[in-house]
Amino acid sequence: MGWNFTYNFLLVGYFKINQSIVKKSQKILIAFSGTILVLSVALGIVGFILGLQESRDREDTNVIPAEIVDAFQNKLVSRGVEKQGQPIEGFDAFLLMQAFPGLQEEDFDGVLAFEGVYRYEGGQLVYERIATQPITSAERTISNKGYGILLENLSKRLGISVQDEQAAEALIEVLENPTSTPSPVPVGKPVTILGEITCLPKKGSGPQTLECAIGLKGEDGKHYALTNLFKYDPDYRFSTTGLQVEVVGVLSTEGVFGPDGNAYDIVGTIDIASIKENLKGQEIILREGQRESSFLLQNIYSDYVEGLNFWEYPVATDRGYPVTLRVGEIVSNGCTVQLTLIRIEGDTAVFVKKTDFNRPCPICLAENTLIDTPSGEVAVQKLHTGDLVWTANAEGKRVAGVVLETAKTSVSATHQVVHIALEDGREVFASPKHPTADGRSVGELSPGDVLDGSNVASATLVSYAKGYTYDILPSGETGFYWADGVLLGSTLR
């Protein structure tokens, strides 16, 4: 009995001690779990606040709209992945410079990363850590806000205004091809710009309006509005699109807007001091397989080049004639354009292109071609700007339009036109390069082809005894019109 008592006493004591240990362990575990929960909630709140702050900072500091920055970031990263593969932690400044040769270290000055900022100091790009939390492997990855700062830096250095997604994509193309990087435009200073007279484009990817705001497309690919043009061009000599000119004046950032209120896509406005035709021509660089005007370059050798020339006048042809050119020799389309080979540099051939608008290629309609108008048929040479004609809208429906422009082109005694006869009895006479409504040229048509809903019965080159050919440009979505009852396009569009 003594032994049983002792055993029971010890057993009860063991259970009491064990129960006490369990209770203490439970208290420690509860306390530990509570601590973890509190820390998690605190860290979550801090992260949320920091996220809100970064979002506010981004909205407050980025001049370029957020949606454009997002488009720039997405496109830049996707192109970078194509070139470099997908970095585990994302792109930092140095990986981006490896992927895009047009990027420079100075472009990353002030660009924010996940845990720091890039600085361009003493001609060198350095990374400065500013976060206080433990270092992570993604500390140098550029943040969303950082891409906005990068885009702003690039816009300033390259002189490219980035106000839509198309401009952001164009900027990325410059980064991929640094040889095409434009130099900054000297705003507020005298400039001399070589280029061609053109109709200024509108901003964005939407439809262009019908008016033609005469401006300048520089050899740098940028567009410039022109003020005081009439002062120096009262006879509208320099209002011919495609004319190579030299413009001298002072450049401002003043924008220009169309009658619909939309802005033209220009670098700025030149207050003209002088304007003259650029008789020296435009320098053109071609590689094998590239074409300029009528000349297709096929082979480049150390002292000569070979190619095919597609004559546009006196008879336009889709057959190319073999040409061999040495430095100083010329190839022409037969009328307006001349290309002179001036040098050969490795795998490129350099030409000077001259455009003579006193010798335009006739690609218009024969005299006395009848144009459909709301008041009846009118001979093409009798129509004037502002007259009403029938045109076709984008759905092909006949609608009334206004003649925006007319053309009268002199032709030589050897000029020929194509006589198109349709099986339904309609017929029309036009220069071989005159466009049809479906994107072909009249000279391409053969018997059996379909034109304006009828089969072509015959297509024959015939002599043209008149001294001029004619064309018009109606308002509307297409520029089409009915000539002798056949729907055609306009050479003036």
XYZ file of N, CA, C and O in Angstrom, residues 68-239:
688
model
N 0.046 57.352 -71.468
C 1.128 57.337 -72.447
C 2.378 56.728 -71.840
O 3.102 55.966 -72.485
N 2.641 57.046 -70.567
C 3.783 56.442 -69.865
C 3.614 54.928 -69.795
O 4.559 54.165 -70.029
N 2.391 54.487 -69.482
C 2.131 53.038 -69.414
C 2.379 52.376 -70.768
O 2.980 51.296 -70.851
N 1.906 53.029 -71.840
C 2.114 52.468 -73.178
C 3.608 52.414 -73.516
O 4.090 51.435 -74.088
N 4.337 53.469 -73.144
C 5.781 53.508 -73.374
C 6.484 52.394 -72.601
O 7.314 51.664 -73.146
N 6.129 52.234 -71.320
C 6.751 51.195 -70.495
C 6.465 49.807 -71.065
O 7.375 48.983 -71.194
N 5.215 49.547 -71.402
C 4.842 48.213 -71.909
C 5.569 47.888 -73.211
O 6.081 46.785 -73.400
N 5.613 48.878 -74.124
C 6.271 48.645 -75.405
C 7.781 48.489 -75.231
O 8.403 47.613 -75.857
N 8.384 49.336 -74.391
C 9.830 49.271 -74.175
C 10.218 47.934 -73.551
O 11.199 47.296 -73.967
N 9.458 47.490 -72.568
C 9.766 46.225 -71.895
C 9.579 45.047 -72.858
O 10.414 44.137 -72.914
N 8.487 45.057 -73.628
C 8.248 43.943 -74.547
C 9.333 43.861 -75.617
O 9.804 42.777 -75.963
N 9.774 45.023 -76.129
C 10.864 45.029 -77.101
C 12.163 44.570 -76.434
O 12.974 43.872 -77.042
N 12.350 44.995 -75.190
C 13.552 44.576 -74.466
C 13.597 43.077 -74.245
O 14.658 42.444 -74.356
N 12.450 42.482 -73.942
C 12.377 41.029 -73.749
C 12.700 40.315 -75.052
O 13.391 39.287 -75.061
N 12.221 40.863 -76.176
C 12.529 40.254 -77.468
C 14.024 40.251 -77.743
O 14.551 39.315 -78.354
N 14.708 41.292 -77.279
C 16.134 41.424 -77.566
C 17.011 40.715 -76.538
O 18.025 40.104 -76.895
N 16.653 40.793 -75.254
C 17.525 40.323 -74.177
C 16.980 39.118 -73.422
O 17.700 38.532 -72.619
N 15.716 38.773 -73.656
C 15.079 37.785 -72.810
C 14.458 38.448 -71.591
O 14.643 39.645 -71.350
N 13.717 37.686 -70.794
C 13.013 38.235 -69.638
C 13.908 38.211 -68.403
O 14.235 37.144 -67.886
N 14.355 39.397 -67.901
C 15.130 39.414 -66.656
C 14.258 38.947 -65.488
O 13.063 39.275 -65.427
N 14.850 38.203 -64.564
C 14.083 37.659 -63.437
C 13.441 38.768 -62.620
O 12.268 38.684 -62.229
N 14.195 39.833 -62.372
C 13.680 40.908 -61.515
C 13.205 42.121 -62.315
O 12.895 43.148 -61.733
N 13.173 42.051 -63.630
C 12.791 43.198 -64.442
C 14.021 43.950 -64.923
O 15.158 43.609 -64.603
N 13.795 45.023 -65.693
C 14.890 45.755 -66.319
C 15.421 46.860 -65.401
O 14.646 47.642 -64.843
N 16.752 46.912 -65.270
C 17.380 48.069 -64.663
C 17.951 48.939 -65.774
O 17.819 48.627 -66.969
N 18.602 50.045 -65.428
C 19.092 50.987 -66.437
C 20.104 50.347 -67.373
O 20.089 50.567 -68.583
N 20.985 49.528 -66.812
C 22.075 48.983 -67.602
C 21.584 47.895 -68.568
O 22.089 47.777 -69.687
N 20.587 47.131 -68.172
C 20.008 46.145 -69.087
C 19.287 46.828 -70.236
O 19.350 46.370 -71.386
N 18.602 47.940 -69.929
C 17.907 48.670 -70.989
C 18.900 49.254 -71.991
O 18.656 49.255 -73.201
N 20.023 49.754 -71.504
C 21.018 50.311 -72.424
C 21.631 49.228 -73.303
O 22.031 49.497 -74.442
N 21.719 47.993 -72.783
C 22.194 46.890 -73.612
C 21.195 46.556 -74.716
O 21.573 46.222 -75.847
N 19.905 46.669 -74.400
C 18.857 46.312 -75.364
C 18.607 47.414 -76.384
O 18.233 47.130 -77.522
N 18.808 48.684 -75.994
C 18.488 49.811 -76.865
C 19.723 50.695 -77.020
O 20.037 51.501 -76.138
N 20.415 50.579 -78.150
C 21.661 51.328 -78.340
C 21.481 52.834 -78.366
O 22.448 53.572 -78.183
N 20.246 53.309 -78.571
C 20.013 54.743 -78.588
C 19.906 55.365 -77.211
O 19.888 56.593 -77.088
N 19.828 54.551 -76.170
C 19.775 55.075 -74.800
C 21.162 55.520 -74.354
O 22.159 54.859 -74.638
N 21.212 56.616 -73.626
C 22.468 57.122 -73.081
C 22.363 57.192 -71.559
O 21.265 57.282 -71.001
N 23.509 57.165 -70.896
C 23.512 57.178 -69.435
C 22.793 58.397 -68.880
O 22.094 58.320 -67.871
N 22.938 59.536 -69.534
C 22.313 60.766 -69.043
C 20.784 60.689 -69.055
O 20.110 61.420 -68.330
N 20.222 59.779 -69.889
C 18.764 59.637 -69.948
C 18.179 59.133 -68.635
O 16.980 59.299 -68.382
N 19.008 58.506 -67.794
C 18.510 57.895 -66.556
C 18.714 58.789 -65.334
O 18.491 58.350 -64.202
N 19.141 60.029 -65.546
C 19.341 60.934 -64.418
C 18.013 61.204 -63.718
O 17.058 61.691 -64.328
N 17.925 60.865 -62.429
C 16.711 61.074 -61.653
C 15.673 59.980 -61.792
O 14.594 60.058 -61.190
N 15.960 58.924 -62.559
C 15.002 57.840 -62.762
C 14.938 56.971 -61.514
O 15.968 56.515 -60.997
N 13.728 56.734 -61.020
C 13.526 55.991 -59.779
C 13.492 54.492 -60.015
O 12.923 54.015 -60.994
N 14.127 53.764 -59.114
C 14.070 52.310 -59.086
C 13.212 51.885 -57.897
O 12.694 52.720 -57.153
N 13.067 50.564 -57.695
C 12.233 50.086 -56.591
C 12.745 50.550 -55.235
O 11.969 50.848 -54.326
N 14.089 50.615 -55.093
C 14.640 50.953 -53.782
C 15.681 52.057 -53.847
O 16.457 52.248 -52.908
N 15.734 52.783 -54.960
C 16.742 53.823 -55.083
C 16.493 54.709 -56.276
O 15.394 54.742 -56.849
N 17.529 55.435 -56.680
C 17.429 56.371 -57.787
C 18.760 56.374 -58.541
O 19.825 56.204 -57.960
N 18.666 56.564 -59.859
C 19.865 56.676 -60.682
C 20.265 58.147 -60.803
O 19.406 59.029 -60.937
N 21.576 58.395 -60.725
C 22.098 59.749 -60.868
C 23.161 59.758 -61.957
O 23.962 58.837 -62.051
N 23.147 60.815 -62.753
C 24.199 60.996 -63.754
C 25.110 62.095 -63.236
O 24.767 63.276 -63.276
N 26.261 61.704 -62.732
C 27.170 62.634 -62.071
C 28.578 62.466 -62.626
O 29.079 61.344 -62.732
N 29.204 63.595 -62.974
C 30.575 63.548 -63.451
C 30.747 62.728 -64.713
O 31.783 62.072 -64.890
N 29.724 62.735 -65.572
C 29.800 61.981 -66.805
C 29.627 60.493 -66.631
O 29.952 59.712 -67.543
N 29.068 60.061 -65.486
C 28.914 58.630 -65.221
C 27.575 58.372 -64.532
O 27.126 59.157 -63.687
N 26.936 57.258 -64.892
C 25.673 56.873 -64.278
C 25.942 56.048 -63.027
O 26.678 55.053 -63.068
N 25.376 56.477 -61.896
C 25.546 55.762 -60.634
C 24.169 55.483 -60.038
O 23.186 56.161 -60.344
N 24.119 54.475 -59.175
C 22.876 54.119 -58.499
C 23.000 54.473 -57.033
O 23.988 54.142 -56.374
N 21.986 55.140 -56.500
C 21.983 55.541 -55.085
C 20.795 54.883 -54.384
O 19.647 55.074 -54.782
N 21.089 54.120 -53.358
C 20.033 53.460 -52.611
C 19.417 54.444 -51.625
O 20.131 55.132 -50.876
N 18.074 54.490 -51.585
C 17.399 55.414 -50.671
C 16.434 54.700 -49.737
O 15.933 55.288 -48.787
N 16.146 53.419 -49.989
C 15.206 52.678 -49.150
C 15.888 52.263 -47.849
O 17.102 52.044 -47.787
N 15.107 52.159 -46.773
C 15.646 51.771 -45.465
C 15.420 50.303 -45.153
O 16.084 49.753 -44.288
N 14.488 49.646 -45.850
C 14.225 48.238 -45.588
C 15.367 47.384 -46.138
O 16.189 47.874 -46.908
N 15.433 46.115 -45.771
C 16.517 45.238 -46.246
C 16.590 45.204 -47.771
O 15.590 45.324 -48.469
N 17.800 45.049 -48.281
C 18.032 45.024 -49.725
C 17.396 43.789 -50.343
O 17.489 42.694 -49.804
N 16.735 43.983 -51.499
C 16.194 42.858 -52.257
C 16.918 42.789 -53.603
O 17.595 43.738 -54.016
N 16.737 41.666 -54.301
C 17.408 41.483 -55.582
C 16.839 42.379 -56.674
O 17.437 42.530 -57.733
N 15.677 42.982 -56.413
C 15.043 43.848 -57.412
C 15.238 45.321 -57.104
O 14.539 46.170 -57.662
N 16.208 45.656 -56.273
C 16.322 47.036 -55.816
C 16.580 48.022 -56.950
O 16.137 49.161 -56.911
N 17.283 47.614 -58.024
C 17.639 48.529 -59.097
C 16.652 48.503 -60.268
O 16.828 49.223 -61.245
N 15.627 47.660 -60.180
C 14.620 47.584 -61.246
C 13.865 48.909 -61.326
O 13.433 49.454 -60.311
N 13.693 49.418 -62.532
C 13.044 50.725 -62.713
C 11.565 50.623 -62.358
O 10.866 49.704 -62.783
N 11.089 51.569 -61.591
C 9.695 51.587 -61.154
C 8.808 52.229 -62.213
O 9.289 52.791 -63.206
N 7.496 52.151 -62.000
C 6.547 52.769 -62.929
C 6.806 54.270 -63.056
O 6.831 54.824 -64.158
N 7.009 54.906 -61.920
C 7.293 56.337 -61.946
C 8.617 56.610 -62.657
O 8.773 57.609 -63.368
N 9.560 55.686 -62.479
C 10.854 55.836 -63.135
C 10.739 55.856 -64.641
O 11.450 56.609 -65.328
N 9.838 55.035 -65.193
C 9.648 55.034 -66.647
C 9.084 56.369 -67.128
O 9.407 56.842 -68.224
N 8.244 56.997 -66.304
C 7.736 58.315 -66.665
C 8.842 59.356 -66.726
O 8.888 60.190 -67.635
N 9.757 59.304 -65.748
C 10.881 60.249 -65.731
C 11.805 59.974 -66.910
O 12.305 60.901 -67.561
N 12.034 58.695 -67.212
C 12.862 58.333 -68.359
C 12.268 58.883 -69.652
O 12.990 59.438 -70.501
N 10.957 58.760 -69.811
C 10.300 59.251 -71.016
C 10.433 60.772 -71.124
O 10.673 61.311 -72.216
N 10.299 61.479 -70.013
C 10.453 62.932 -70.023
C 11.878 63.322 -70.406
O 12.097 64.246 -71.203
N 12.870 62.616 -69.846
C 14.268 62.906 -70.172
C 14.536 62.705 -71.659
O 15.218 63.512 -72.306
N 14.012 61.605 -72.201
C 14.218 61.324 -73.615
C 13.531 62.372 -74.496
O 14.088 62.801 -75.512
N 12.332 62.766 -74.113
C 11.603 63.762 -74.883
C 12.392 65.064 -74.978
O 12.476 65.680 -76.038
N 13.022 65.465 -73.857
C 13.805 66.706 -73.842
C 15.083 66.561 -74.659
O 15.433 67.447 -75.433
N 15.792 65.437 -74.480
C 17.080 65.285 -75.183
C 16.898 65.172 -76.685
O 17.663 65.741 -77.465
N 15.879 64.430 -77.122
C 15.678 64.195 -78.546
C 14.840 65.272 -79.218
O 14.731 65.294 -80.440
N 14.222 66.150 -78.423
C 13.382 67.186 -79.008
C 12.116 66.654 -79.613
O 11.583 67.209 -80.574
N 11.604 65.532 -79.047
C 10.393 64.899 -79.563
C 9.254 65.117 -78.569
O 9.339 64.704 -77.417
N 8.197 65.776 -79.010
C 7.032 65.988 -78.156
C 6.233 64.686 -78.064
O 5.848 64.119 -79.084
N 6.002 64.226 -76.832
C 5.306 62.954 -76.637
C 3.954 63.235 -75.985
O 3.844 63.324 -74.772
N 2.935 63.393 -76.830
C 1.597 63.672 -76.330
C 0.582 62.622 -76.765
O -0.609 62.787 -76.541
N 1.048 61.536 -77.392
C 0.164 60.427 -77.718
C 0.995 59.156 -77.802
O 2.228 59.183 -77.794
N 0.313 58.004 -77.855
C 1.006 56.723 -77.843
C 1.827 56.512 -79.105
O 2.879 55.867 -79.064
N 1.373 57.063 -80.230
C 2.117 56.904 -81.476
C 3.479 57.572 -81.378
O 4.492 57.040 -81.855
N 3.528 58.756 -80.735
C 4.803 59.458 -80.568
C 5.735 58.670 -79.649
O 6.948 58.628 -79.868
N 5.165 58.034 -78.613
C 5.985 57.225 -77.710
C 6.583 56.031 -78.451
O 7.756 55.687 -78.258
N 5.795 55.396 -79.314
C 6.310 54.266 -80.089
C 7.374 54.729 -81.082
O 8.365 54.028 -81.306
N 7.167 55.902 -81.668
C 8.166 56.429 -82.595
C 9.479 56.706 -81.874
O 10.564 56.493 -82.430
N 9.382 57.160 -80.640
C 10.590 57.411 -79.855
C 11.351 56.113 -79.595
O 12.583 56.074 -79.654
N 10.621 55.027 -79.318
C 11.270 53.726 -79.101
C 11.983 53.269 -80.360
O 13.077 52.691 -80.295
N 11.398 53.539 -81.516
C 12.060 53.182 -82.772
C 13.379 53.934 -82.923
O 14.355 53.393 -83.441
N 13.412 55.187 -82.458
C 14.657 55.949 -82.486
C 15.692 55.302 -81.574
O 16.877 55.222 -81.906
N 15.252 54.808 -80.411
C 16.173 54.150 -79.483
C 16.732 52.863 -80.082
O 17.862 52.478 -79.791
N 15.937 52.200 -80.910
C 16.404 50.963 -81.543
C 17.328 51.245 -82.719
O 18.163 50.401 -83.073
N 17.182 52.417 -83.323
C 18.003 52.785 -84.479
C 18.631 54.144 -84.211
O 18.147 55.169 -84.711
N 19.692 54.183 -83.429
C 20.259 55.475 -83.005
C 20.798 56.318 -84.148
O 20.952 57.517 -83.997
N 21.077 55.709 -85.307
C 21.566 56.507 -86.429
C 20.515 57.476 -86.922
O 20.832 58.473 -87.572
N 19.224 57.182 -86.585
C 18.154 58.078 -87.011
C 17.772 59.079 -85.932
O 16.810 59.790 -86.061
N 18.563 59.137 -84.838
C 18.248 60.031 -83.740
C 18.339 61.480 -84.183
O 19.392 61.934 -84.634
N 17.260 62.238 -84.090
C 17.308 63.630 -84.513
C 17.984 64.500 -83.473
O 17.965 64.194 -82.284
N 18.605 65.561 -83.926
C 19.225 66.493 -82.992
C 18.164 67.435 -82.450
O 17.137 67.666 -83.084
N 18.372 67.999 -81.261
C 17.399 68.916 -80.688
C 17.167 70.117 -81.610
O 18.064 70.572 -82.317
N 15.928 70.613 -81.603
C 15.572 71.743 -82.453
C 15.882 73.044 -81.725
O 15.483 73.228 -80.573
N 16.613 73.986 -82.372
C 16.998 75.238 -81.696
C 15.846 76.231 -81.644
O 15.746 77.134 -82.476
N 14.962 76.074 -80.685
C 13.796 76.944 -80.563
C 14.233 78.358 -80.201
O 15.105 78.571 -79.353
N 13.619 79.358 -80.867
C 13.908 80.754 -80.582
C 15.157 81.281 -81.266
O 15.558 82.422 -81.028
N 15.769 80.467 -82.113
C 16.995 80.872 -82.794
C 16.801 80.771 -84.306
O 15.934 80.045 -84.782
N 17.633 81.482 -85.074
C 17.550 81.351 -86.540
C 17.854 79.928 -86.978
O 18.761 79.285 -86.437
N 17.081 79.427 -87.924
C 17.284 78.068 -88.435
C 17.278 78.101 -89.955
O 16.688 78.990 -90.571
N 17.951 77.133 -90.541
C 17.888 76.885 -91.978
C 17.484 75.436 -92.157
O 18.208 74.533 -91.739
N 16.310 75.216 -92.722
C 15.759 73.873 -92.852
C 15.611 73.520 -94.327
O 15.001 74.268 -95.095
N 16.180 72.395 -94.711
C 15.995 71.860 -96.057
C 14.899 70.801 -96.005
O 14.832 70.017 -95.063
N 14.045 70.775 -97.019
C 12.985 69.778 -97.031
C 12.061 70.006 -98.207
O 12.432 70.638 -99.204
N 10.842 69.516 -98.073
C 9.877 69.651 -99.164
C 8.564 70.219 -98.649
O 8.172 69.995 -97.497
N 7.911 70.976 -99.515
C 6.600 71.529 -99.188
C 5.596 70.378 -99.102
O 5.589 69.477 -99.943
N 4.738 70.411 -98.077
C 3.788 69.322 -97.872
C 2.541 69.834 -97.175
O 2.506 70.969 -96.681
N 1.499 69.010 -97.139
C 0.318 69.284 -96.320
C 0.609 68.767 -94.916
O 0.985 67.598 -94.748
N 0.448 69.607 -93.922
C 0.777 69.213 -92.554
C -0.178 68.136 -92.050
O -1.395 68.224 -92.255
N 0.348 67.110 -91.368
C -0.519 66.059 -90.819
C -1.110 66.483 -89.483
O -0.537 67.311 -88.766
N -2.265 65.900 -89.139
C -2.869 66.127 -87.834
C -2.244 65.172 -86.806
O -1.689 64.137 -87.151
N -2.348 65.550 -85.535
C -1.881 64.681 -84.468
C -2.811 63.482 -84.319
O -4.002 63.563 -84.603
N -2.238 62.368 -83.835
C -3.039 61.184 -83.565
C -3.202 60.320 -84.804
O -2.739 60.647 -85.896
N -3.894 59.195 -84.594
C -4.060 58.215 -85.664
C -5.422 58.295 -86.337
O -5.758 57.470 -87.168
N -6.237 59.274 -85.981
C -7.565 59.393 -86.557
C -7.512 59.920 -87.983
O -6.449 60.185 -88.543
N -8.682 60.089 -88.612
C -8.724 60.546 -90.002
C -8.222 61.980 -90.142
O -8.426 62.813 -89.267
N -7.519 62.246 -91.248
C -7.051 63.591 -91.544
C -8.197 64.375 -92.184
O -9.021 63.824 -92.915
N -8.229 65.675 -91.932
C -9.294 66.491 -92.512
C -8.925 66.904 -93.924
O -7.817 66.689 -94.393
N -9.881 67.507 -94.619
C -9.729 67.735 -96.045
C -8.855 68.933 -96.383
O -8.292 68.992 -97.471
N -8.740 69.917 -95.485
C -7.969 71.101 -95.819
C -6.481 70.757 -95.914
O -6.010 69.800 -95.296
N -5.757 71.514 -96.708
C -4.309 71.324 -96.821
C -3.628 72.554 -96.237
O -3.644 73.629 -96.845
N -3.062 72.420 -95.053
C -2.278 73.490 -94.449
C -0.852 73.344 -94.954
O -0.138 72.410 -94.587
N -0.431 74.256 -95.824
C 0.898 74.166 -96.423
C 1.971 74.339 -95.347
O 1.937 75.285 -94.549
N 2.911 73.408 -95.324
C 4.000 73.466 -94.364
C 5.248 72.844 -94.956
O 5.343 72.638 -96.169
N 6.191 72.535 -94.092
C 7.481 72.010 -94.529
C 7.766 70.692 -93.822
O 7.632 70.599 -92.597
N 8.140 69.669 -94.595
C 8.657 68.431 -94.030
C 10.162 68.437 -94.225
O 10.662 68.356 -95.341
N 10.906 68.570 -93.112
C 12.347 68.670 -93.201
C 12.994 67.347 -93.558
O 12.375 66.278 -93.472
N 14.264 67.406 -93.949
C 14.998 66.181 -94.235
C 15.181 65.342 -92.976
O 15.516 64.164 -93.066
N 14.944 65.955 -91.797
C 14.990 65.212 -90.540
C 13.689 64.469 -90.263
O 13.564 63.790 -89.237
N 12.701 64.573 -91.178
C 11.436 63.881 -91.009
C 10.413 64.641 -90.190
O 9.273 64.201 -90.065
N 10.790 65.792 -89.621
C 9.871 66.578 -88.799
C 9.068 67.542 -89.669
O 9.496 67.932 -90.753
N 7.900 67.931 -89.145
C 7.032 68.865 -89.857
C 7.052 70.231 -89.172
O 7.085 70.324 -87.940
N 7.025 71.282 -89.994
C 7.079 72.655 -89.498
C 5.961 73.462 -90.161
O 5.747 73.364 -91.383
N 5.264 74.266 -89.354
C 4.322 75.229 -89.920
C 5.113 76.441 -90.403
O 6.222 76.714 -89.924
N 4.552 77.181 -91.366
C 5.232 78.342 -91.953
C 4.345 79.569 -91.812
O 3.163 79.530 -92.158
N 4.907 80.663 -91.297
C 4.184 81.930 -91.256
C 4.843 82.915 -92.223
O 6.023 82.792 -92.543
N 4.065 83.892 -92.684
C 4.528 84.894 -93.647
C 4.845 84.293 -95.010
O 5.575 84.901 -95.802
N 4.306 83.100 -95.309
C 4.614 82.472 -96.589
C 4.107 83.330 -97.750
O 4.811 83.517 -98.760
N 2.906 83.884 -97.619
C 2.338 84.669 -98.719
C 3.174 85.918 -99.004
O 3.279 86.357 -100.156
N 3.795 86.462 -97.963
C 4.641 87.649 -98.139
C 5.780 87.363 -99.114
O 6.171 88.223 -99.915
N 6.330 86.142 -99.013
C 7.458 85.775 -99.868
C 7.021 84.948 -101.080
O 7.853 84.619 -101.923
N 5.733 84.618 -101.142
C 5.248 83.765 -102.230
C 3.869 84.215 -102.683
O 2.896 83.468 -102.613
N 3.744 85.470 -103.171
C 2.414 85.967 -103.566
C 1.830 85.228 -104.758
O 0.614 85.237 -104.956
N 2.678 84.583 -105.562
C 2.200 83.858 -106.743
C 2.019 82.369 -106.470
O 1.791 81.588 -107.408
N 2.123 81.965 -105.200
C 1.920 80.573 -104.781
C 2.907 79.607 -105.453
O 2.622 78.434 -105.634
N 4.080 80.104 -105.808
C 5.080 79.248 -106.423
C 5.551 78.168 -105.458
O 5.842 77.045 -105.855
N 5.628 78.525 -104.167
C 6.132 77.578 -103.169
C 5.000 76.858 -102.439
O 5.207 76.342 -101.346
N 3.830 76.834 -103.028
C 2.700 76.116 -102.431
C 2.438 74.800 -103.147
O 1.363 74.225 -103.019
